[in-house]
Amino acid sequence: MQTVTLSLKEKNTIPIEADAINPDNFASKSKDDIAAIMVWYGNAQSPIGDLFDVSIDGSDSAGNTKIIINGDVSRVKRIGQDMSAGEIVINSSVDMHCGSNMTGGKITINGDADSWLGCEMKGGEIELNGNGGYYVGGGYRGEACGMKGGKITVTGNVRDYLGEHICGGEIVVKGDVGLLPGISNSGGKIVIEGNTTMPASEMKSGTIIVKGKVAELMPTFKEDGTEEVDGVTYRKLLGDVNIAGSKGVLLVK
Amino acid sequence: MAVITDAICSLCGSLCDDITVTVENNVITDVERACILGRNKFVGMFLHDRIESPMIRKNGELVDVSYEEAIDEAAKILVNSKRTLSYGWCSTSCEAISKAIQLAEETGSLIDSTANVCHGPSALAVQEKGGPSATLGVVKNRADLIIFWGCNPAHAHPRHMSRYSSFSKGFFTQKGRKDRKMVVVDVRKTDTAKLADKYVELEQGSDYLYLAAIRSIVNGHEDVVPEVVAGVPKEEIIEVANTLKEAKFSCIFYGMGVTQSRSKYKNGDMVSSLISDLNQHSKSVMIGMRGHYNVTGFGQVATWETGFPMAIDFTRGAPYYNPGETGANDVLVRGDVDAAIIAAADAGAHFPQESLKYLAKIPVIQIDPYANPTTELSDVVFPAAVVGVEAEGTAYRMDGISLRMKKLIDTKFKTDEEITVDLINKVRELKGGA
Amino acid sequence: MSELLIKNAVVCDPINKINCEKMDISVKDGKIVDSVSSGAKVIDAGGKLTMAGGVDGHTHCAGKINVGRFMSPHDMRMTNVPGLSGKEAPTATTRAQVGYNTPNAFAIGYRYAKLGYTTIGEAAIPIIGARHTHEEFEAIPILDKFGLTLFGSNWQVMEYIRDDEPEKLAAYVAWGLKASRGYGIKIVNPGGGEAWGWGKNVSGLDDPVPNFDVTPAQIVVGLAEANEKLNLPHSIHLHCNNLGKPGNYETTIATMKLLENIKSKRDRQVLHVTHVQFNAYGGTSWRDFESAAPQVSDYINTTDHMTFDLGQAIFGPAMTMTADGPVEYSNSRMLHAKWSNMDVELEDASGVVPITYSPKNFVNAVQWAIGLELALLVKDPWKVMFTTDSPNGGSFVNYPEAYTYLMSAKRRAEVIETLPEMALGRMNIPGIDRELDLYELAIMTRAMQSKMYCMDTKGHIGVGADADIAIYDLKPDSVDTSVEYAAVKKAFSGATYTIKGGEVVVKDGEITMTPEGRTYWVNAKMPQAVNDAMQVDLVQKFKRYYTVNQANYMVEDAYLPHPVEITTEAI
């Protein structure tokens, strides 16, 4: 087991872009090697050691590497981007693109996460113990697919476009969700335990379950009786009818 | 006295190119065919509120300085910045825009246009679904159904309806307005709506639902549409859907009512999908009603030079694009930049308070012909020539047709392009010396 | 006065019938000359393959490609071909680069130069949008450019053909070339663009264009006659009707036959048919879809009046863009893909739709085969221009990969092994063992372009030619191109030297300098009386139907900072 602890020395306002912070990049590296890894700070690069206090315990493979991040990293973007294994624990709110394109491993955030959390992720797990921003598990501009695999769990609320273009994987939000969750869903599963607005628009396939209230239902779904999930009976809606060959299922109360 | 014909009006995205301008002793004394807004730009307006000299803020006051001193000061701000926002560049020429992009690239800055507060969501919609469009002349010659959605050309684009749309006459529309049906969709009965055959009033922010309902009907799923959507009874939605299906050629002109209301770019995305569905039955296109006369040009130049139409971030060298993260207001609200250059647009007048508060905290460089609310926030100010009146250059009409603006009168002021080139050279000099 | 001496070059220069012979090349002031002084800068080519700079005579590099870029932020991230795609930060020499199928303008210049190309032709300029095309030309560094102007659904053209006014038609075409600063006549789905104005299409050569009472066949022949009356350097450049439809090969062959009797005073074809891969489809539906390359090739082998280009498909993501508006709409519905469209008043239409050619998809697999079959079944390489119709069949950065398919049966067999069984029965490529040699490749990638565009300073390195030269890291004496295809691909992917106008712009695959290129256009002269009569009609068009005034319509000199004007006299 290798444990790397990073503590932000001084809170920044110009964002730090820390795609270099992930277990794949830290595994089996010494404290000095890790401190020398460059991250973007504004339009120049800085060594991690200039921005964070680094401490390290043990040396191991990526799968057995755990990164603990302390200090206020709410202006540090892209932590855990592209990670394939290991674990990251962030004890603060975190900036955009955390865990984007990750393929494995686990990220735990004990705080809020800004937008594009787990964007285009393909595997692994993200646990957000706080609120999320826009495009949780979504896709980047112009892409056909957002999240393709893995699981994101959010204990708080998230904003608009949850799981936009999701093509696989699962998202569970315990709180409320903003506009248009699961838009263009093509095979993902989304469970919303709170309330939301206009879910599942242009859904092609996959499942979306809303346990709370739906403020406005899209005028693009066919009623298809009821379905029971975990002992709860839902109205079953099929669509979106405007998408050719759609097989999507929307379950609402 | 000189009479200049076929002059191009550099006010709005209609870019009318049939203006006749009379110039006496380097003053425009007469303007023919322009609308009242355009006429004001040609005669008079540009004489008022001009910034007369380069200025630098010293001890809280803007004071006149030499051009060289201002360039020096501005370049220092850019070189010392960790991340600069370059914003605006829409009431200027494509040639100036090209140089602005180069400056942003060389300084590792982020550059965005006024689309950030108007039609930016239209670009995002195109990136989702594409933009099925046409030149304005196609509408003039063919359209038997014209829909104005969330826009009010009677006020914002005064000659649009006579030159290109409702009242214009064309090859297959010889009788003009009589050959066309006109529908207006909005949240309030505008002056444009008063000219329409049919006015549909939507509940604020419900465009997306209404568009989806029309699509369901067009695609043969009338049964899934509830009795009322967006505050409109089902039978009225069916009527509009049928009008669209039965038209020979329809065009949806859409404005900020679509792009800046709830669901933002997803509204434009849904318009695009509706157009695609409609083409199963008839011919249909969509055109955005662009405001600043060359905001379309910014999108074009930026796209061929950087791959992206707006909100381009050179912070890490190669261009990165992610509106929501890299848009002008995104970074100002978050405090993600430490300097700004604002040119040929008035952020001071159009940005939300939160953004302006942050702008007040960081060094701001302004390039503009006019003193405006942005000037109040600025630390270095460059007066510029009025492009399209005092300088020539290229601009793009709302439909993507580019035209060459003429220089009508002489000026003592430098152009946006010249000032930007001087900044590039000074930045290179400072960086080379570092 | 700058002089350059390239020593020990193994030159492949088909125009001058030089087949991989070791020689020296002298360059002075941007031109190839007999000899240079002893003070000339010397480059030792060390026995490496040396050709004229490549000429891509049909590519989408300015204008419509910007629609493709605009809708494709996802393309800007793509890194499918390392070194020739994706994002690159600016350097002291180069601007920032992005993209794969729709790269930014700077990247287009750098990447073509890295491949040893020095001249490119934009395949479609709408006259009213020509100013935009030239703005983008100006932004593309290094390369010389030219563009083909769209006339195939133009109201004035169709009316003159309907009214049997060949003189006025020629005068209009000459005016249109001048207005757009175009190099030649492009016809896309003749009449189809106008039909698309009503959401319709024309179904073939004899299907009249709605409201204009002319047929596509009449448009093609009328414009071909005007082309020869104007004595233009290029023939008509034709994208046939029914593109992309199973069974369309019959329309394609019928169209080719239509032009058999057109005569030209110039030493070139009278017809160039473009991206024939998309027009050599057999079958009656996508179910029984098959290659009709043999039928099309058989016909081309019997005639000398035409040339064609491939439109080779490359597996992976591509971006279709064409003035064929109805085709793009059908593509978008069939593929459930995003769709941009631009109908152009009085002139034409266009559309842009992304596509992915998958080797697992039987239709795509057959498409891949058809391009290669056309190149290999047509016997005379001087009739064949190599293209992918970039980026329709795939980005030009894949040219080196495609060369290996043409030069190595072994390489083809490797690909064929990955294709679905069902596709193999619908194609002929597994049974074709022809392999192009370097001489034939030089013909298809530069020499034939010199002839087909009558560009006598391009596509060769004889005395008097522009000093546009590519030196590749291949030793023709020792390389076996049918086996060493990896080496072939590597060599063509990054030239050892690319020399443009006598200046070294690429060394060892990296950009060394970025001079501005020139723009070629044709000023065709018609008698003034005919021009005047034509103008009477045109003035009405502007007065009544265009939304741009005639005075603001012509592309101004300011947009061609480095023009090369070719003048012709009407016959």
mmCIF file of N, CA and C in Angstrom, chain B residues 9-11 19 28 30-48 50 158 370 386 389:
data_model
loop_
_atom_site.group_PDB
_atom_site.id
_atom_site.type_symbol
_atom_site.label_atom_id
_atom_site.label_comp_id
_atom_site.label_asym_id
_atom_site.label_seq_id
_atom_site.Cartn_x
_atom_site.Cartn_y
_atom_site.Cartn_z
ATOM 1 N N CYS B 9 -24.032 48.977 -43.776
ATOM 2 C CA CYS B 9 -24.373 49.496 -42.461
ATOM 3 C C CYS B 9 -23.821 48.570 -41.387
ATOM 4 N N SER B 10 -22.936 49.098 -40.574
ATOM 5 C CA SER B 10 -22.288 48.260 -39.556
ATOM 6 C C SER B 10 -22.977 48.458 -38.213
ATOM 7 N N LEU B 11 -24.264 48.169 -38.180
ATOM 8 C CA LEU B 11 -24.959 48.265 -36.898
ATOM 9 C C LEU B 11 -25.400 46.886 -36.408
ATOM 10 N N ILE B 19 -26.768 51.144 -48.737
ATOM 11 C CA ILE B 19 -26.856 52.489 -48.176
ATOM 12 C C ILE B 19 -26.100 53.481 -49.060
ATOM 13 N N ILE B 28 -20.279 63.066 -42.604
ATOM 14 C CA ILE B 28 -21.420 62.431 -43.277
ATOM 15 C C ILE B 28 -22.629 63.337 -43.102
ATOM 16 N N ASP B 30 -25.541 63.063 -45.256
ATOM 17 C CA ASP B 30 -26.823 62.473 -45.644
ATOM 18 C C ASP B 30 -26.679 60.951 -45.752
ATOM 19 N N VAL B 31 -27.744 60.253 -45.378
ATOM 20 C CA VAL B 31 -27.751 58.796 -45.439
ATOM 21 C C VAL B 31 -29.080 58.367 -46.034
ATOM 22 N N GLU B 32 -29.036 57.576 -47.087
ATOM 23 C CA GLU B 32 -30.280 57.091 -47.683
ATOM 24 C C GLU B 32 -30.456 55.605 -47.421
ATOM 25 N N ARG B 33 -31.690 55.229 -47.178
ATOM 26 C CA ARG B 33 -32.162 53.848 -47.025
ATOM 27 C C ARG B 33 -31.857 53.192 -45.688
ATOM 28 N N ALA B 34 -30.995 53.750 -44.880
ATOM 29 C CA ALA B 34 -30.725 53.103 -43.584
ATOM 30 C C ALA B 34 -31.941 53.253 -42.674
ATOM 31 N N CYS B 35 -32.086 52.324 -41.728
ATOM 32 C CA CYS B 35 -33.130 52.458 -40.720
ATOM 33 C C CYS B 35 -32.684 53.515 -39.707
ATOM 34 N N ILE B 36 -33.534 53.814 -38.768
ATOM 35 C CA ILE B 36 -33.223 54.886 -37.820
ATOM 36 C C ILE B 36 -31.988 54.542 -36.983
ATOM 37 N N LEU B 37 -31.833 53.247 -36.633
ATOM 38 C CA LEU B 37 -30.672 52.848 -35.833
ATOM 39 C C LEU B 37 -29.384 53.012 -36.644
ATOM 40 N N GLY B 38 -29.443 52.544 -37.889
ATOM 41 C CA GLY B 38 -28.274 52.632 -38.752
ATOM 42 C C GLY B 38 -27.936 54.078 -39.063
ATOM 43 N N ARG B 39 -28.968 54.857 -39.322
ATOM 44 C CA ARG B 39 -28.762 56.249 -39.649
ATOM 45 C C ARG B 39 -28.042 56.974 -38.499
ATOM 46 N N ASN B 40 -28.472 56.662 -37.275
ATOM 47 C CA ASN B 40 -27.835 57.272 -36.110
ATOM 48 C C ASN B 40 -26.359 56.923 -36.024
ATOM 49 N N LYS B 41 -26.046 55.704 -36.441
ATOM 50 C CA LYS B 41 -24.632 55.323 -36.382
ATOM 51 C C LYS B 41 -23.827 56.117 -37.412
ATOM 52 N N PHE B 42 -24.414 56.245 -38.626
ATOM 53 C CA PHE B 42 -23.678 56.955 -39.685
ATOM 54 C C PHE B 42 -23.531 58.448 -39.382
ATOM 55 N N VAL B 43 -24.636 59.076 -39.019
ATOM 56 C CA VAL B 43 -24.558 60.526 -38.767
ATOM 57 C C VAL B 43 -24.711 60.792 -37.290
ATOM 58 N N GLY B 44 -23.741 61.432 -36.752
ATOM 59 C CA GLY B 44 -23.985 61.931 -35.415
ATOM 60 C C GLY B 44 -23.498 61.079 -34.293
ATOM 61 N N MET B 45 -24.110 59.904 -34.120
ATOM 62 C CA MET B 45 -23.825 59.159 -32.904
ATOM 63 C C MET B 45 -22.325 58.979 -32.700
ATOM 64 N N PHE B 46 -21.625 58.725 -33.810
ATOM 65 C CA PHE B 46 -20.214 58.440 -33.641
ATOM 66 C C PHE B 46 -19.396 59.692 -33.297
ATOM 67 N N LEU B 47 -20.056 60.826 -33.372
ATOM 68 C CA LEU B 47 -19.343 62.046 -32.996
ATOM 69 C C LEU B 47 -19.366 62.250 -31.486
ATOM 70 N N HIS B 48 -20.382 61.663 -30.839
ATOM 71 C CA HIS B 48 -20.537 61.872 -29.402
ATOM 72 C C HIS B 48 -19.805 60.808 -28.600
ATOM 73 N N ARG B 50 -16.940 60.189 -27.918
ATOM 74 C CA ARG B 50 -15.699 59.588 -28.403
ATOM 75 C C ARG B 50 -14.625 59.712 -27.340
ATOM 76 N N PRO B 158 -34.590 46.549 -37.874
ATOM 77 C CA PRO B 158 -35.738 47.222 -38.481
ATOM 78 C C PRO B 158 -35.964 46.940 -39.979
ATOM 79 N N TYR B 370 -15.749 54.628 -28.207
ATOM 80 C CA TYR B 370 -16.637 55.385 -27.326
ATOM 81 C C TYR B 370 -16.334 55.182 -25.843
ATOM 82 N N VAL B 386 -13.955 54.022 -35.796
ATOM 83 C CA VAL B 386 -15.221 53.294 -35.933
ATOM 84 C C VAL B 386 -15.153 52.469 -37.213
ATOM 85 N N VAL B 389 -17.180 52.859 -40.708
ATOM 86 C CA VAL B 389 -17.376 54.282 -41.003
ATOM 87 C C VAL B 389 -16.010 54.928 -41.268
#
